[in-house]
mmCIF file of C-alpha atoms in Angstrom:
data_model
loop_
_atom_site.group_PDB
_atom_site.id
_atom_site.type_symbol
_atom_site.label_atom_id
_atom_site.label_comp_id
_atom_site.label_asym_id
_atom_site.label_seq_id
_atom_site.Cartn_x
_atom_site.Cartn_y
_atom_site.Cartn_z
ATOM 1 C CA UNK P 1 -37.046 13.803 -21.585
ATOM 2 C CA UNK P 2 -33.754 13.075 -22.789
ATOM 3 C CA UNK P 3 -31.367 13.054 -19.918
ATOM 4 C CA UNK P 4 -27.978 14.458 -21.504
ATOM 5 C CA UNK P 5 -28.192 17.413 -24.253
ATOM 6 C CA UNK P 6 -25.140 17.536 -26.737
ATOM 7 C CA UNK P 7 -26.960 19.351 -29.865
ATOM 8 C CA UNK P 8 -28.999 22.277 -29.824
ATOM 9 C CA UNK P 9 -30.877 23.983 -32.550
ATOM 10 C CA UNK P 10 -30.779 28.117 -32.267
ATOM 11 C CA UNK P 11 -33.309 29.682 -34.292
ATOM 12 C CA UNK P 12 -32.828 33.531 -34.948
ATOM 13 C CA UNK P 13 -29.027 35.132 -35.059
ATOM 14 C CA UNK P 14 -29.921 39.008 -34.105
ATOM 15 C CA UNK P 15 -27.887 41.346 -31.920
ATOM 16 C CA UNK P 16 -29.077 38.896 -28.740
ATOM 17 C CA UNK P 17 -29.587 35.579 -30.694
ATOM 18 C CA UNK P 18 -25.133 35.767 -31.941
ATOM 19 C CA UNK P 19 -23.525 36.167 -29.204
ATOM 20 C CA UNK P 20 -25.897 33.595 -27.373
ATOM 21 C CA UNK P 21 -25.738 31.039 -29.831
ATOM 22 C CA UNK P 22 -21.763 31.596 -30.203
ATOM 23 C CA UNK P 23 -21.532 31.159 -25.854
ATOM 24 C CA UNK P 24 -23.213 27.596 -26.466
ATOM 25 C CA UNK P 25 -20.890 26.841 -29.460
ATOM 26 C CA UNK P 26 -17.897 27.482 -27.021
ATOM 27 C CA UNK P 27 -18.847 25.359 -24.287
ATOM 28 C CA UNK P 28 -18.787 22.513 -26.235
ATOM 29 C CA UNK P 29 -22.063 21.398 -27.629
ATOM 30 C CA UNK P 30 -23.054 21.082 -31.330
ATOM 31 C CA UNK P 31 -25.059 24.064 -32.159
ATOM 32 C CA UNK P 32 -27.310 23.812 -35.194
ATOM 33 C CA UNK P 33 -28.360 27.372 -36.138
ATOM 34 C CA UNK P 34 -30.997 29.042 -38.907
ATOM 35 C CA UNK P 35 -31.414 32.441 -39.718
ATOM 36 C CA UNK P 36 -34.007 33.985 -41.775
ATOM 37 C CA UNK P 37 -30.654 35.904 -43.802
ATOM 38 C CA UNK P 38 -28.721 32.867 -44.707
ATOM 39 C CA UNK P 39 -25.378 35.133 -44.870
ATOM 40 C CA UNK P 40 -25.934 35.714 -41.059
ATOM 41 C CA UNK P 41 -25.930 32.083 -40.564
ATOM 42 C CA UNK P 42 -22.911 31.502 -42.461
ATOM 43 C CA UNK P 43 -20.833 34.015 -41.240
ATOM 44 C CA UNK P 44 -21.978 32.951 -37.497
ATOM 45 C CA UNK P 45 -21.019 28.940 -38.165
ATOM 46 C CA UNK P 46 -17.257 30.327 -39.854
ATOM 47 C CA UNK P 47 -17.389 32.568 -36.369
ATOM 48 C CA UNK P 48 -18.193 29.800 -33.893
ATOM 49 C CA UNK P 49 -17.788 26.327 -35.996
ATOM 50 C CA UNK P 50 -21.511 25.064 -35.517
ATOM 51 C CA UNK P 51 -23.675 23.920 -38.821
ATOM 52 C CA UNK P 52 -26.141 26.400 -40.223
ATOM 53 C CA UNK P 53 -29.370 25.235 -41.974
ATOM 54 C CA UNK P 54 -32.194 26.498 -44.720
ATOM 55 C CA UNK P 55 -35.175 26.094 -42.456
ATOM 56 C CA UNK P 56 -35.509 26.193 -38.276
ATOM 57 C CA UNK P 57 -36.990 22.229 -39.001
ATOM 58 C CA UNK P 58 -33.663 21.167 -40.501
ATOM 59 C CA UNK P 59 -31.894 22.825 -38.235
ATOM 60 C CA UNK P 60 -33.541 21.476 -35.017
ATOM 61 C CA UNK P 61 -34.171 17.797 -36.444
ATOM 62 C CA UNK P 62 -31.767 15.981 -34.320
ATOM 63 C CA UNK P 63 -31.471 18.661 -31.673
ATOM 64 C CA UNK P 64 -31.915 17.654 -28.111
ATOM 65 C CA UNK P 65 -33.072 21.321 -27.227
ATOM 66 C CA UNK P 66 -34.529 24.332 -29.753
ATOM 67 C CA UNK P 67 -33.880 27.613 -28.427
ATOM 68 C CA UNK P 68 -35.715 30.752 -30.596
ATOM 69 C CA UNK P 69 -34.963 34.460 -29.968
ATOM 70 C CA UNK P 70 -36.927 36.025 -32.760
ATOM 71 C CA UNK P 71 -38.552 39.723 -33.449
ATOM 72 C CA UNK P 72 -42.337 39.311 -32.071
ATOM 73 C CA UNK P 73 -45.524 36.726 -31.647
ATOM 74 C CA UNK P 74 -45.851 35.961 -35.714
ATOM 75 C CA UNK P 75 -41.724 35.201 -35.963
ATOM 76 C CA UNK P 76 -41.998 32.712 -33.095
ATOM 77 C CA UNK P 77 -45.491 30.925 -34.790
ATOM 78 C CA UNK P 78 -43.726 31.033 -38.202
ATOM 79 C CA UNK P 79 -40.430 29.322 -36.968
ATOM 80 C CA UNK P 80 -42.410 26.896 -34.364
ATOM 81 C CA UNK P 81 -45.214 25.669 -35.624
ATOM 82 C CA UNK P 82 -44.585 26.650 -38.974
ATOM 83 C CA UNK P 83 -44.967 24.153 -41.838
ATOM 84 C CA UNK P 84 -41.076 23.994 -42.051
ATOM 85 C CA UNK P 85 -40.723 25.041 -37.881
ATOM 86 C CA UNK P 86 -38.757 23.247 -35.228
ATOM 87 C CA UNK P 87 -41.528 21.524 -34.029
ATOM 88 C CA UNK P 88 -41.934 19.616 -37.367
ATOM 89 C CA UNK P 89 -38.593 17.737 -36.642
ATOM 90 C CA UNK P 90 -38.297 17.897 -32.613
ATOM 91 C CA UNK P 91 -38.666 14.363 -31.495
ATOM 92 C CA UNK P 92 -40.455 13.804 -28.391
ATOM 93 C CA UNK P 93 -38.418 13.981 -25.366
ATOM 94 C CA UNK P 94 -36.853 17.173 -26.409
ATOM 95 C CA UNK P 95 -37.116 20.555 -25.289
ATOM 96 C CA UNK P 96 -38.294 24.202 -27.003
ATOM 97 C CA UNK P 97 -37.074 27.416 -25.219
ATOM 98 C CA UNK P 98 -38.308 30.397 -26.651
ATOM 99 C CA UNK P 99 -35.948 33.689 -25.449
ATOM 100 C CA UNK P 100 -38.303 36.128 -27.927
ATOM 101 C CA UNK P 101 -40.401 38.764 -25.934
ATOM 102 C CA UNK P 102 -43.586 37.926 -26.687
ATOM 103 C CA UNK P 103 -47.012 37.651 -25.272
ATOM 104 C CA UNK P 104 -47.908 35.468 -22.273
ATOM 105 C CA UNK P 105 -50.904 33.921 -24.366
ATOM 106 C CA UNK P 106 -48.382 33.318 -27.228
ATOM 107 C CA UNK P 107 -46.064 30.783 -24.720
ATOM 108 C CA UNK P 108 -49.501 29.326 -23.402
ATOM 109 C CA UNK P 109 -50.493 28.561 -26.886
ATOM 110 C CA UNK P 110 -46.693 26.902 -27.729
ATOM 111 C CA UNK P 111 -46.787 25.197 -24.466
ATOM 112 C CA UNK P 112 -49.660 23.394 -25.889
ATOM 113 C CA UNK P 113 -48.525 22.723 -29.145
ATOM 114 C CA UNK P 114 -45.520 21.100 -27.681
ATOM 115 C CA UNK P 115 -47.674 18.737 -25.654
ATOM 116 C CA UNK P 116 -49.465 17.683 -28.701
ATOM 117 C CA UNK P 117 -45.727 16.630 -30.116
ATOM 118 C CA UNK P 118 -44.775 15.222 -26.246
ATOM 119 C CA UNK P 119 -41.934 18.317 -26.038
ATOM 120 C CA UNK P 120 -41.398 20.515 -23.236
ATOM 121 C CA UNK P 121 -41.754 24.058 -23.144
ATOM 122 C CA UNK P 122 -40.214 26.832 -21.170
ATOM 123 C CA UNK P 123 -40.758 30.380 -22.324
ATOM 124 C CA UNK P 124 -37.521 32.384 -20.963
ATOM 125 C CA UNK P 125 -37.239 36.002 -22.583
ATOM 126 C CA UNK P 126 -34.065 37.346 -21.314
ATOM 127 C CA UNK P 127 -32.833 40.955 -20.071
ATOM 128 C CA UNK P 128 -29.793 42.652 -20.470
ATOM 129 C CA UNK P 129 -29.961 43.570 -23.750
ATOM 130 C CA UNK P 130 -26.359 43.450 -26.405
ATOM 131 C CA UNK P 131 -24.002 44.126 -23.851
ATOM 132 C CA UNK P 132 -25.270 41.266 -21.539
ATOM 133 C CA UNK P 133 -26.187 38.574 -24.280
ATOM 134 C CA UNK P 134 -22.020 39.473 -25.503
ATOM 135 C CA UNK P 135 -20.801 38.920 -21.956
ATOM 136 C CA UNK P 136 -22.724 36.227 -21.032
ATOM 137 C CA UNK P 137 -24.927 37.420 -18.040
ATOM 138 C CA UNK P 138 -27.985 37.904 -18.939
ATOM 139 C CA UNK P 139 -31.194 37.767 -16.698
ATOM 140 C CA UNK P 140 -33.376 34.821 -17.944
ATOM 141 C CA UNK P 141 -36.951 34.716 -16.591
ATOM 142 C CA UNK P 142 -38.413 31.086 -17.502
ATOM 143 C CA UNK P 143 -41.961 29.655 -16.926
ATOM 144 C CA UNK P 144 -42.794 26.104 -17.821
ATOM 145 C CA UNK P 145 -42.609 22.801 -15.843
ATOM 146 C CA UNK P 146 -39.976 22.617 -12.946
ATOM 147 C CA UNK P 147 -38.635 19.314 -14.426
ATOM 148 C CA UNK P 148 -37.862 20.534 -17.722
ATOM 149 C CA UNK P 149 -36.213 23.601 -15.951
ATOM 150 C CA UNK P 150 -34.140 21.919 -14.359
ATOM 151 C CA UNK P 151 -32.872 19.942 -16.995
ATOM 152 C CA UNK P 152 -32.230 23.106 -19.547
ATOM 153 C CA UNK P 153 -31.233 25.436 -16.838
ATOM 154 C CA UNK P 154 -27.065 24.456 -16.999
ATOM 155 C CA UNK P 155 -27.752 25.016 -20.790
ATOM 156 C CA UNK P 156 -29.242 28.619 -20.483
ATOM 157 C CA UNK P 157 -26.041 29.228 -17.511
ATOM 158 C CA UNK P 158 -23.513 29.463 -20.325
ATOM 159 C CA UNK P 159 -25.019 32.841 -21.218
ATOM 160 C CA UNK P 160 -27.307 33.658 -18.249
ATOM 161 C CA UNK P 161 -26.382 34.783 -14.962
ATOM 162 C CA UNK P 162 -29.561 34.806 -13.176
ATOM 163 C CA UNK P 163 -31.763 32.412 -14.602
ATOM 164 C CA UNK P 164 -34.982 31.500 -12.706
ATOM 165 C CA UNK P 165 -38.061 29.573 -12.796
ATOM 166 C CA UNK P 166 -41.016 32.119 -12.444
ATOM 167 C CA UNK P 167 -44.280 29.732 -13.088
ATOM 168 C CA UNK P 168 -46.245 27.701 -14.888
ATOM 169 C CA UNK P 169 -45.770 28.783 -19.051
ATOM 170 C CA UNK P 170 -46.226 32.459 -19.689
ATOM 171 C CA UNK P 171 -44.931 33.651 -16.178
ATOM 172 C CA UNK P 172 -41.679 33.886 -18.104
ATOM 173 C CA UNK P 173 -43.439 36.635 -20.556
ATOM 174 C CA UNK P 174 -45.176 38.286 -17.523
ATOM 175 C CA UNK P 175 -42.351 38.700 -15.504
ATOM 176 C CA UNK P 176 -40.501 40.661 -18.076
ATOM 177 C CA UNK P 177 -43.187 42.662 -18.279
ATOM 178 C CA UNK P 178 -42.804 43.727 -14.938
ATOM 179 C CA UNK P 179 -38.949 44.382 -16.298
ATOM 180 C CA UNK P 180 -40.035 46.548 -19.209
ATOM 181 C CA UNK P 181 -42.716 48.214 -17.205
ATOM 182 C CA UNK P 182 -39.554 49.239 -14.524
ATOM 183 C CA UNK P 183 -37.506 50.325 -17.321
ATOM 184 C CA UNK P 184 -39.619 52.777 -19.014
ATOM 185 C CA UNK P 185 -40.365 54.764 -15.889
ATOM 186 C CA UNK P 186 -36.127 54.855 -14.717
ATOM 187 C CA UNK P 187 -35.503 56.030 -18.405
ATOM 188 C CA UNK P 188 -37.399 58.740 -17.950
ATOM 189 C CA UNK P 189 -37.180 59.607 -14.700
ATOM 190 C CA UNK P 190 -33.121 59.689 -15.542
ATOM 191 C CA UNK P 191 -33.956 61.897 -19.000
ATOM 192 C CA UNK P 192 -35.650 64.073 -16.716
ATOM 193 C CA UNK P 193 -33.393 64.612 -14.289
ATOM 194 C CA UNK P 194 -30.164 65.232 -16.751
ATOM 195 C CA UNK P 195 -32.181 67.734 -18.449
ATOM 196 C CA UNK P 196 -33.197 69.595 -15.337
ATOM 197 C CA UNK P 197 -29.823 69.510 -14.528
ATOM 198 C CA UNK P 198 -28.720 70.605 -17.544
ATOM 199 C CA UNK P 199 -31.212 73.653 -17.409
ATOM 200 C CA UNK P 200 -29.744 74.340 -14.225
ATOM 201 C CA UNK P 201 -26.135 74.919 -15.522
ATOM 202 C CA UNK P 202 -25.022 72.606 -13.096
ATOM 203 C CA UNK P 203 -21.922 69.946 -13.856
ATOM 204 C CA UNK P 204 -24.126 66.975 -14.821
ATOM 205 C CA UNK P 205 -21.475 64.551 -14.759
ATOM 206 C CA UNK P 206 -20.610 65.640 -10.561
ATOM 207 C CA UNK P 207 -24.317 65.695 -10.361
ATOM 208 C CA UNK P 208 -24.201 61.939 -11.218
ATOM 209 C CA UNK P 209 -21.441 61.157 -9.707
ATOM 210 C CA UNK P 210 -23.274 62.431 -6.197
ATOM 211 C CA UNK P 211 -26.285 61.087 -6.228
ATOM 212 C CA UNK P 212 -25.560 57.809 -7.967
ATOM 213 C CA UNK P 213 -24.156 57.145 -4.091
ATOM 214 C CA UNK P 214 -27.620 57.453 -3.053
ATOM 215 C CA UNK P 215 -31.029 56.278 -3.480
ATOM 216 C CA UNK P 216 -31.286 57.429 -7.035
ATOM 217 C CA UNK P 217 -29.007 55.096 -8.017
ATOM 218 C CA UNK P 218 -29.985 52.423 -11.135
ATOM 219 C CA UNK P 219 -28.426 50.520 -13.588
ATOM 220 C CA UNK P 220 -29.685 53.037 -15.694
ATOM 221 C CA UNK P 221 -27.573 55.636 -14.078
ATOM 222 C CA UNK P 222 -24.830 54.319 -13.839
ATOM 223 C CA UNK P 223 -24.715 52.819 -17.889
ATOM 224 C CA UNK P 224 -26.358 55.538 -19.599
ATOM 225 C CA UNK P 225 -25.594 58.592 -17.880
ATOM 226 C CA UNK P 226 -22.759 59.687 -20.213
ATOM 227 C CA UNK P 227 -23.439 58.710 -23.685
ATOM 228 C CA UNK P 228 -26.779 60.386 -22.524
ATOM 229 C CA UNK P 229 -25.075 63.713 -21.848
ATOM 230 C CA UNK P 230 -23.140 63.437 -24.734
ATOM 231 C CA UNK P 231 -25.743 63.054 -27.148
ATOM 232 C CA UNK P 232 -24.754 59.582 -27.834
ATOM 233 C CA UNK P 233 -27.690 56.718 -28.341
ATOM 234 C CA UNK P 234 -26.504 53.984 -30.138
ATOM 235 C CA UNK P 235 -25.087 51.975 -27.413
ATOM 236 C CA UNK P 236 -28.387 49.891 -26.217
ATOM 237 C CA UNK P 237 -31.780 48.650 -26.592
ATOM 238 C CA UNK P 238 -33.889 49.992 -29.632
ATOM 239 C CA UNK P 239 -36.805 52.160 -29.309
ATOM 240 C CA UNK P 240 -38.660 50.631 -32.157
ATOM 241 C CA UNK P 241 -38.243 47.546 -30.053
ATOM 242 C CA UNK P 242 -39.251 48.933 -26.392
ATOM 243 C CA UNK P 243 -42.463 50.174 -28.479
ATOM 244 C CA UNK P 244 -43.165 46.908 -29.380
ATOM 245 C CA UNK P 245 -42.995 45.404 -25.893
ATOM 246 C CA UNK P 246 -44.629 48.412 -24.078
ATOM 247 C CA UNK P 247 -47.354 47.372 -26.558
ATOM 248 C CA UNK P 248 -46.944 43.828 -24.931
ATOM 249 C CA UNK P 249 -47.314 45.522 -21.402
ATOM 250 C CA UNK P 250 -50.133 47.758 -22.413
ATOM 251 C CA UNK P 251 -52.335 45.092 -23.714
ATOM 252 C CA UNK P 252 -52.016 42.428 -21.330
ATOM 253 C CA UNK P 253 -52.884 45.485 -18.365
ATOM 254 C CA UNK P 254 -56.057 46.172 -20.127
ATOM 255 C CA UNK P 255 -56.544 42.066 -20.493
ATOM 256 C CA UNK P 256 -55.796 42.385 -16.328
ATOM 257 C CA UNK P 257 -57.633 45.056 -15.756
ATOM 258 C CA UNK P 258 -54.075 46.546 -14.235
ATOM 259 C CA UNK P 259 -53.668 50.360 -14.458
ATOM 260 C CA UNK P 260 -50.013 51.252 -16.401
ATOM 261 C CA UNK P 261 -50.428 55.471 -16.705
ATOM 262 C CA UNK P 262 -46.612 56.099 -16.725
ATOM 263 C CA UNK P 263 -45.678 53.111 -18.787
ATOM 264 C CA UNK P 264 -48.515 54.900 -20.961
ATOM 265 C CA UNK P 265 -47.019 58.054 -20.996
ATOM 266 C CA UNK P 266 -43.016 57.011 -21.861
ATOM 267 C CA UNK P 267 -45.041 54.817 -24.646
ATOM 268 C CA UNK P 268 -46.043 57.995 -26.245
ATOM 269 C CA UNK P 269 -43.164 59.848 -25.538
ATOM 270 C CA UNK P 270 -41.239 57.243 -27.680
ATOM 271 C CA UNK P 271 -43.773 57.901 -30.353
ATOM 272 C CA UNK P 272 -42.481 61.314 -30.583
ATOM 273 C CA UNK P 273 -38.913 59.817 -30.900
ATOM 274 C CA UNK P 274 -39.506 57.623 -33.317
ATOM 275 C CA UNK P 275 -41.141 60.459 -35.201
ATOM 276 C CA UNK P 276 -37.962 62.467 -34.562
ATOM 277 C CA UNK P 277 -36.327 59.134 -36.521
ATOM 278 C CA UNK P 278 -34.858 57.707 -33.647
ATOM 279 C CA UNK P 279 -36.930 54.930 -33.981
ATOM 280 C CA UNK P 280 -32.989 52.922 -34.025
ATOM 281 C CA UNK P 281 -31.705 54.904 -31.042
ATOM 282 C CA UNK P 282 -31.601 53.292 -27.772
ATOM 283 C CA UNK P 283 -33.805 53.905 -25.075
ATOM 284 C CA UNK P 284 -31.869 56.412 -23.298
ATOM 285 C CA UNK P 285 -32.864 58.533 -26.133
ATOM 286 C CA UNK P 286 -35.954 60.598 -24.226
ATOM 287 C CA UNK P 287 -33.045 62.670 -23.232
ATOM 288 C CA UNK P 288 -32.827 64.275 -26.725
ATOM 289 C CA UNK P 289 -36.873 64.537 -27.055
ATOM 290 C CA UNK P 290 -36.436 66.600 -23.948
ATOM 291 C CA UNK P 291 -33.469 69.054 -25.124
ATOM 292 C CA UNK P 292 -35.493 69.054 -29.103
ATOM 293 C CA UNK P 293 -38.827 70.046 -26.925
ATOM 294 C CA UNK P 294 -36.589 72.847 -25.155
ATOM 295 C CA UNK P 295 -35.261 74.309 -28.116
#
């Protein structure tokens, strides 16, 4: 494995991928980036003053480390081990990082493709969402080999404030599982609890204010709360996108036999929000199925 990195290739420029790519651009390094809509890409290398490429192979050819954060399994194939993906150009020695949520058998299945082309692999989807990937602290769950953790971990630091090695490839993908699968029950439990309140005709905002002291406290609570009250969801994580990775947590239960009935349930439940055309809300948005249900 190479022992310094100086260029890295970043493959996808979406609400996450940007600001990532742009924190790596500003600590120095030569960022080589691709995007599937070459006017993201070129606006992004005016931005941050890294190159931008036609295909995720010409971008990473030369790159010490590839780092992907694409939509879903098929976007990570197509720009990996695609006929024009990184891995066509990735010397051996180097490094691929894929940040996408995606399935654990998906990183097991890239993990040995890189083998086959003597490159590392660490799967590290990432939690935090816009906000976090902006700021620069991000959660990063990784799983791959502990040497080639430690050697892209200061790399994933300069937008990740809790970065960790979780496993062997594909723990990565499980763990944030375990994140989603948290998530979706909090959401609701919170949408539940400012509608009651609401019902109530008590002062939701004191209400929150009260018991976010307490044991009902979440990050949830305390950064959703009042764009929830006021009707507000365009300030997070898209429901079209929690679908897709509750599908990710649904299917890998039934492949572990592991029971999910809530995670289930808030599946569903986004269903109906999506059907409401909130598919681009954020997730806080089961607040409004409630109060449309109610009407």
């Amino acid at each position: 494995m190479n022992r310094n990195i100086t260029t890295v290739a970043f493959i996808g420029l979406g609400v996450m991928g940007y600001p990532m790519a742009g924190h790596l651009a500003r600590s120095g390094l030569n960022v080589r980036v691709y995007n599937r809509t070459t006017a993201k890409a070129e606006a992004w290398s005016k931005a941050f003053g890294g190159s931008y490429h036609p295909t995720p192979a010409a971008a990473a050819k030369g790159a010490d480390v590839a780092l992907m954060c694409v939509g879903n399994d098929d976007d990570v194939r197509s720009v990996s081990t695609g006929p024009d993906g990184v891995l066509a150009s990735l010397a051996p020695g180097s490094l691929l990082v894929d940040h996408t949520t995606a399935s654990s058998s998906l990183a097991e299945e890239l993990d040995q493709a890189c083998r086959e082309h003597e490159v590392s692999f660490i799967d590290a989807p990432v939690s935090g969402g816009q906000q976090g990937a902006e700021n620069g602290v991000l959660t990063i769950m990784c799983g791959g080999e502990q040497t080639a953790f430690e050697h892209i971990q200061p790399v994933l630091r300069h937008y990740g404030r809790a970065v960790n090695l979780m496993g062997p490839a594909g723990s990565g993908q499980l763990t944030k599982m375990v994140n989603q699968i948290c998530i979706a029950g909090l959401v609701q439990g919170l949408a539940e609890g400012l509608h009651f309140a609401e019902q109530a005709g008590l002062d939701r905002k004191h209400v929150v204010e009260v018991i976010r002291q307490g044991a009902a406290g979440s990050w949830q609570m305390e950064n959703r709360h009042a764009s929830m009250i006021d009707d507000h969801y365009d300030h997070g994580f898209a429901v079209d996108w929690m679908r897709k990775d509750l599908g990710i947590c649904l299917e890998q239960a039934r492949t572990l036999q592991a029971r999910l009935p809530v995670t289930a349930l808030v599946d569903q439940f986004y269903a109906d929000v999506q059907a409401m055309g909130g598919g681009r809300w954020d997730t806080s948005s089961l607040l409004k199925r409630l109060r449309d249900i109610s009407r």
